[in-house]
Amino acid sequence: MIFVTTFTKHIYEFCGKRLLQSFIDTGNHEEHQMFIFFEDETNLYTEFYPEWLLEWVDKPFFTFANIMTYEHNETRVIDYVDQFLTNKIEFTHLYNSPRSMKWFRPVVAIKYASDVIPNGYLSSIDADCIFTSKISNDFFESILKDYNIAFLGREHFKIMRHGDYDIYGNYIHTNTVTATDADTHTETGYIGFDLDKSGTREFISRNMDYWITGQVLELTYRTDCHTFDATRKELSNLKYNNLCYEMGDTSPIGSRVIEASTLGTFLTHHKGTIGTTL
């Protein structure tokens, strides 16, 4: 398996370094690889590794690339989308704000990776994930062999159980509410792709097109989760494995669906925080 993630310096220092170290500590580097697409905000188009990544460059299982230099139709696509959409999205919701362009980065990373990976499986993971155990390629065969894409869809949740960290660092249930359309988008902290199946690369390209064409503006919320869901509904002929389906209509606490799914055997998603340890 090739895992794909994205870093800025802040994200790397906050949680990305832990992701890389956990990949090694659990022995996953022995069987898998990871592509890290970085954004060096002090030198956007550098051809070199930023100094904050130098300690990892001798590791053959890590591949680093500057996401800002990725070109689509001879255009640096992140620059284009940033300039095109910046003044078109005002803050109306957490999932609809000028920050929305940051959610375009993982969409580009998946496309960039699919361009250079000739065949096989690709897994996109958030930088605030941590590997907790070693996982074999047989696992990914089990969730993808009959499908184009394995994902964490929440559209069937009717009840949301919210959570937070207590003063002791434990993640606890805080309250229960009825699910709204702001709760039931796909969790894109993990997405698995079978690049060999017909239609998978089309999906990846179409997801990126939502941003390039401005069609993302037609959606109620503007994140990578919501363009993923829009693409999935549009390309309904593909085969999708919803890893959340067996959870029923009630979300796990904090909607931590990675841990509650079969992915929880080897992966933890800290949802933007590492709790009281940071």
GROMACS .gro file of C-alpha atoms in nm:
model
  278
    1MET     CA    1   0.000   0.000   0.000
    2ILE     CA    2   0.108   0.356  -0.070
    3PHE     CA    3  -0.023   0.604   0.186
    4VAL     CA    4  -0.063   0.969   0.090
    5THR     CA    5  -0.077   1.270   0.323
    6THR     CA    6  -0.013   1.647   0.325
    7PHE     CA    7   0.192   1.873   0.553
    8THR     CA    8   0.261   2.237   0.617
    9LYS     CA    9   0.531   2.314   0.873
   10HIS     CA   10   0.267   2.383   1.136
   11ILE     CA   11   0.083   2.058   1.067
   12TYR     CA   12   0.411   1.866   1.065
   13GLU     CA   13   0.513   2.004   1.405
   14PHE     CA   14   0.164   1.966   1.551
   15CYS     CA   15   0.093   1.609   1.446
   16GLY     CA   16   0.265   1.503   1.121
   17LYS     CA   17   0.593   1.411   1.285
   18ARG     CA   18   0.405   1.167   1.507
   19LEU     CA   19   0.243   1.011   1.201
   20LEU     CA   20   0.581   0.947   1.037
   21GLN     CA   21   0.735   0.809   1.354
   22SER     CA   22   0.437   0.579   1.416
   23PHE     CA   23   0.470   0.443   1.062
   24ILE     CA   24   0.822   0.329   1.154
   25ASP     CA   25   0.756   0.228   1.513
   26THR     CA   26   0.477  -0.011   1.410
   27GLY     CA   27   0.688  -0.170   1.135
   28ASN     CA   28   0.461  -0.053   0.854
   29HIS     CA   29   0.763   0.085   0.669
   30GLU     CA   30   0.871  -0.275   0.607
   31GLU     CA   31   0.579  -0.345   0.373
   32HIS     CA   32   0.431  -0.009   0.276
   33GLN     CA   33   0.536   0.333   0.149
   34MET     CA   34   0.421   0.687   0.221
   35PHE     CA   35   0.407   0.988  -0.009
   36ILE     CA   36   0.420   1.319   0.179
   37PHE     CA   37   0.313   1.625  -0.018
   38PHE     CA   38   0.444   1.934   0.159
   39GLU     CA   39   0.371   2.305   0.139
   40ASP     CA   40   0.668   2.517   0.249
   41GLU     CA   41   0.507   2.852   0.317
   42THR     CA   42   0.846   3.031   0.332
   43ASN     CA   43   0.950   2.906  -0.013
   44LEU     CA   44   0.639   2.794  -0.199
   45TYR     CA   45   0.800   2.655  -0.514
   46THR     CA   46   1.123   2.513  -0.374
   47GLU     CA   47   1.275   2.214  -0.548
   48PHE     CA   48   1.443   2.109  -0.224
   49TYR     CA   49   1.331   1.956   0.103
   50PRO     CA   50   1.238   2.215   0.366
   51GLU     CA   51   1.472   2.204   0.665
   52TRP     CA   52   1.194   2.076   0.891
   53LEU     CA   53   1.176   1.752   0.690
   54LEU     CA   54   1.549   1.684   0.654
   55GLU     CA   55   1.563   1.423   0.930
   56TRP     CA   56   1.347   1.188   0.719
   57VAL     CA   57   1.497   1.219   0.372
   58ASP     CA   58   1.725   0.918   0.410
   59LYS     CA   59   1.426   0.690   0.466
   60PRO     CA   60   1.358   0.505   0.137
   61PHE     CA   61   0.995   0.432   0.229
   62PHE     CA   62   0.911   0.806   0.243
   63THR     CA   63   0.877   1.010  -0.075
   64PHE     CA   64   0.848   1.389  -0.045
   65ALA     CA   65   0.715   1.626  -0.311
   66ASN     CA   66   0.619   1.993  -0.316
   67ILE     CA   67   0.243   2.001  -0.374
   68MET     CA   68   0.254   2.367  -0.480
   69THR     CA   69   0.444   2.281  -0.798
   70TYR     CA   70   0.185   2.029  -0.923
   71GLU     CA   71   0.057   2.130  -1.266
   72HIS     CA   72  -0.270   2.044  -1.436
   73ASN     CA   73  -0.304   2.152  -1.800
   74GLU     CA   74   0.027   2.339  -1.761
   75THR     CA   75  -0.112   2.545  -1.472
   76ARG     CA   76  -0.009   2.535  -1.108
   77VAL     CA   77  -0.347   2.421  -0.996
   78ILE     CA   78  -0.334   2.523  -0.629
   79ASP     CA   79  -0.235   2.879  -0.719
   80TYR     CA   80  -0.514   2.889  -0.973
   81VAL     CA   81  -0.784   2.765  -0.734
   82ASP     CA   82  -0.662   2.987  -0.450
   83GLN     CA   83  -0.687   3.297  -0.670
   84PHE     CA   84  -1.010   3.187  -0.836
   85LEU     CA   85  -1.203   3.109  -0.518
   86THR     CA   86  -1.052   3.330  -0.246
   87ASN     CA   87  -1.297   3.618  -0.289
   88LYS     CA   88  -1.591   3.393  -0.372
   89ILE     CA   89  -1.625   3.211  -0.037
   90GLU     CA   90  -1.724   3.416   0.267
   91PHE     CA   91  -1.749   3.272   0.614
   92THR     CA   92  -2.097   3.133   0.680
   93HIS     CA   93  -2.002   2.805   0.849
   94LEU     CA   94  -1.701   2.607   0.965
   95TYR     CA   95  -1.728   2.412   0.638
   96ASN     CA   96  -1.781   2.719   0.424
   97SER     CA   97  -1.513   2.984   0.468
   98PRO     CA   98  -1.197   3.126   0.308
   99ARG     CA   99  -1.021   2.831   0.474
  100SER     CA  100  -1.200   2.604   0.226
  101MET     CA  101  -0.906   2.631  -0.013
  102LYS     CA  102  -0.688   2.447   0.239
  103TRP     CA  103  -0.915   2.147   0.192
  104PHE     CA  104  -0.822   2.147  -0.174
  105ARG     CA  105  -0.467   2.034  -0.086
  106PRO     CA  106  -0.554   1.669  -0.007
  107VAL     CA  107  -0.764   1.653  -0.325
  108VAL     CA  108  -0.458   1.758  -0.525
  109ALA     CA  109  -0.234   1.519  -0.332
  110ILE     CA  110  -0.453   1.225  -0.431
  111LYS     CA  111  -0.447   1.335  -0.796
  112TYR     CA  112  -0.070   1.395  -0.789
  113ALA     CA  113  -0.011   1.050  -0.639
  114SER     CA  114  -0.243   0.878  -0.887
  115ASP     CA  115  -0.048   1.038  -1.173
  116VAL     CA  116   0.279   0.879  -1.061
  117ILE     CA  117   0.153   0.546  -0.925
  118PRO     CA  118   0.107   0.314  -1.224
  119ASN     CA  119  -0.114   0.055  -1.054
  120GLY     CA  120  -0.224  -0.094  -0.726
  121TYR     CA  121  -0.375   0.060  -0.415
  122LEU     CA  122  -0.356   0.413  -0.275
  123SER     CA  123  -0.473   0.525   0.070
  124SER     CA  124  -0.519   0.891   0.158
  125ILE     CA  125  -0.484   0.962   0.531
  126ASP     CA  126  -0.496   1.281   0.736
  127ALA     CA  127  -0.178   1.406   0.900
  128ASP     CA  128  -0.341   1.378   1.244
  129CYS     CA  129  -0.364   1.000   1.216
  130ILE     CA  130  -0.130   0.764   1.400
  131PHE     CA  131  -0.044   0.403   1.318
  132THR     CA  132  -0.104   0.182   1.621
  133SER     CA  133  -0.009  -0.158   1.478
  134LYS     CA  134   0.134  -0.327   1.172
  135ILE     CA  135  -0.109  -0.404   0.891
  136SER     CA  136  -0.057  -0.634   0.593
  137ASN     CA  137  -0.149  -0.580   0.231
  138ASP     CA  138  -0.406  -0.857   0.272
  139PHE     CA  139  -0.617  -0.615   0.477
  140PHE     CA  140  -0.641  -0.366   0.191
  141GLU     CA  141  -0.719  -0.650  -0.047
  142SER     CA  142  -1.012  -0.739   0.180
  143ILE     CA  143  -1.168  -0.389   0.175
  144LEU     CA  144  -1.094  -0.304  -0.189
  145LYS     CA  145  -1.093  -0.626  -0.392
  146ASP     CA  146  -1.460  -0.584  -0.496
  147TYR     CA  147  -1.466  -0.203  -0.495
  148ASN     CA  148  -1.322   0.106  -0.658
  149ILE     CA  149  -1.313   0.300  -0.332
  150ALA     CA  150  -1.335   0.225   0.042
  151PHE     CA  151  -1.458   0.522   0.243
  152LEU     CA  152  -1.616   0.635   0.571
  153GLY     CA  153  -1.965   0.755   0.478
  154ARG     CA  154  -2.187   0.904   0.747
  155GLU     CA  155  -2.503   0.984   0.550
  156HIS     CA  156  -2.699   0.711   0.730
  157PHE     CA  157  -2.631   0.850   1.079
  158LYS     CA  158  -2.948   0.984   1.242
  159ILE     CA  159  -2.802   1.040   1.590
  160MET     CA  160  -2.466   1.206   1.662
  161ARG     CA  161  -2.280   1.139   1.986
  162HIS     CA  162  -2.042   1.428   2.045
  163GLY     CA  163  -1.721   1.394   2.244
  164ASP     CA  164  -1.424   1.582   2.384
  165TYR     CA  165  -1.115   1.532   2.600
  166ASP     CA  166  -1.155   1.556   2.978
  167ILE     CA  167  -0.888   1.704   3.206
  168TYR     CA  168  -0.723   1.362   3.231
  169GLY     CA  169  -0.682   1.323   2.855
  170ASN     CA  170  -0.963   1.070   2.815
  171TYR     CA  171  -1.195   1.108   2.518
  172ILE     CA  172  -1.548   1.106   2.659
  173HIS     CA  173  -1.912   1.134   2.548
  174THR     CA  174  -2.040   1.489   2.604
  175ASN     CA  175  -2.388   1.502   2.450
  176THR     CA  176  -2.623   1.342   2.197
  177VAL     CA  177  -2.802   1.534   1.922
  178THR     CA  178  -3.005   1.470   1.608
  179ALA     CA  179  -2.783   1.459   1.300
  180THR     CA  180  -2.800   1.751   1.057
  181ASP     CA  181  -2.658   1.797   0.708
  182ALA     CA  182  -2.347   1.945   0.873
  183ASP     CA  183  -2.277   1.609   1.041
  184THR     CA  184  -2.335   1.348   0.774
  185HIS     CA  185  -2.061   1.414   0.519
  186THR     CA  186  -1.792   1.153   0.453
  187GLU     CA  187  -1.493   1.145   0.687
  188THR     CA  188  -1.200   1.184   0.448
  189GLY     CA  189  -0.938   1.111   0.713
  190TYR     CA  190  -0.905   0.779   0.532
  191ILE     CA  191  -0.997   0.691   0.172
  192GLY     CA  192  -0.876   0.379  -0.009
  193PHE     CA  193  -0.856   0.359  -0.389
  194ASP     CA  194  -0.800   0.066  -0.626
  195LEU     CA  195  -0.625   0.238  -0.916
  196ASP     CA  196  -0.654  -0.071  -1.136
  197LYS     CA  197  -1.034  -0.069  -1.149
  198SER     CA  198  -1.206   0.113  -1.432
  199GLY     CA  199  -1.343   0.448  -1.319
  200THR     CA  200  -1.125   0.506  -1.012
  201ARG     CA  201  -0.892   0.754  -1.181
  202GLU     CA  202  -1.195   0.925  -1.336
  203PHE     CA  203  -1.332   0.972  -0.983
  204ILE     CA  204  -1.007   1.128  -0.864
  205SER     CA  205  -0.999   1.368  -1.159
  206ARG     CA  206  -1.367   1.461  -1.124
  207ASN     CA  207  -1.322   1.538  -0.755
  208MET     CA  208  -1.046   1.785  -0.844
  209ASP     CA  209  -1.258   1.934  -1.123
  210TYR     CA  210  -1.519   2.049  -0.871
  211TRP     CA  211  -1.263   2.300  -0.746
  212ILE     CA  212  -1.102   2.397  -1.076
  213THR     CA  213  -1.435   2.471  -1.246
  214GLY     CA  214  -1.587   2.643  -0.944
  215GLN     CA  215  -1.863   2.385  -0.912
  216VAL     CA  216  -1.770   2.359  -0.545
  217LEU     CA  217  -1.951   2.693  -0.508
  218GLU     CA  218  -2.278   2.519  -0.594
  219LEU     CA  219  -2.249   2.300  -0.283
  220THR     CA  220  -2.387   2.399   0.057
  221TYR     CA  221  -2.051   2.325   0.219
  222ARG     CA  222  -1.710   2.360   0.051
  223THR     CA  223  -1.461   2.099   0.175
  224ASP     CA  224  -1.286   1.794   0.034
  225CYS     CA  225  -1.546   1.582   0.216
  226HIS     CA  226  -1.832   1.747   0.032
  227THR     CA  227  -1.676   1.735  -0.315
  228PHE     CA  228  -1.596   1.368  -0.248
  229ASP     CA  229  -1.965   1.304  -0.172
  230ALA     CA  230  -2.079   1.501  -0.475
  231THR     CA  231  -1.844   1.302  -0.698
  232ARG     CA  232  -1.960   0.974  -0.545
  233LYS     CA  233  -2.325   1.058  -0.618
  234GLU     CA  234  -2.240   1.167  -0.971
  235LEU     CA  235  -2.035   0.854  -1.047
  236SER     CA  236  -2.287   0.617  -0.893
  237ASN     CA  237  -2.190   0.340  -1.136
  238LEU     CA  238  -1.864   0.277  -0.947
  239LYS     CA  239  -1.845   0.035  -0.655
  240TYR     CA  240  -1.806   0.187  -0.309
  241ASN     CA  241  -1.736   0.011   0.020
  242ASN     CA  242  -1.879   0.221   0.305
  243LEU     CA  243  -1.681   0.110   0.611
  244CYS     CA  244  -1.929   0.290   0.841
  245TYR     CA  245  -2.237   0.107   0.721
  246GLU     CA  246  -2.227  -0.159   0.992
  247MET     CA  247  -2.234   0.110   1.265
  248GLY     CA  248  -2.607   0.162   1.212
  249ASP     CA  249  -2.777   0.499   1.252
  250THR     CA  250  -2.590   0.621   1.563
  251SER     CA  251  -2.242   0.768   1.532
  252PRO     CA  252  -1.951   0.656   1.749
  253ILE     CA  253  -1.853   0.909   2.018
  254GLY     CA  254  -1.708   1.218   1.855
  255SER     CA  255  -1.785   1.061   1.517
  256ARG     CA  256  -1.445   0.892   1.540
  257VAL     CA  257  -1.536   0.655   1.263
  258ILE     CA  258  -1.183   0.542   1.181
  259GLU     CA  259  -1.141   0.386   1.525
  260ALA     CA  260  -1.493   0.238   1.520
  261SER     CA  261  -1.443   0.081   1.178
  262THR     CA  262  -1.222  -0.206   1.071
  263LEU     CA  263  -0.948   0.057   1.019
  264GLY     CA  264  -0.927   0.090   1.396
  265THR     CA  265  -0.719  -0.227   1.410
  266PHE     CA  266  -0.417  -0.025   1.297
  267LEU     CA  267  -0.507   0.345   1.279
  268THR     CA  268  -0.620   0.621   1.517
  269HIS     CA  269  -0.750   0.959   1.404
  270HIS     CA  270  -0.711   1.242   1.650
  271LYS     CA  271  -0.943   1.478   1.462
  272GLY     CA  272  -0.712   1.778   1.470
  273THR     CA  273  -0.581   1.727   1.824
  274ILE     CA  274  -0.363   1.487   2.018
  275GLY     CA  275  -0.554   1.569   2.335
  276THR     CA  276  -0.376   1.700   2.644
  277THR     CA  277  -0.035   1.576   2.528
  278LEU     CA  278   0.003   1.882   2.305
   0.00000   0.00000   0.00000
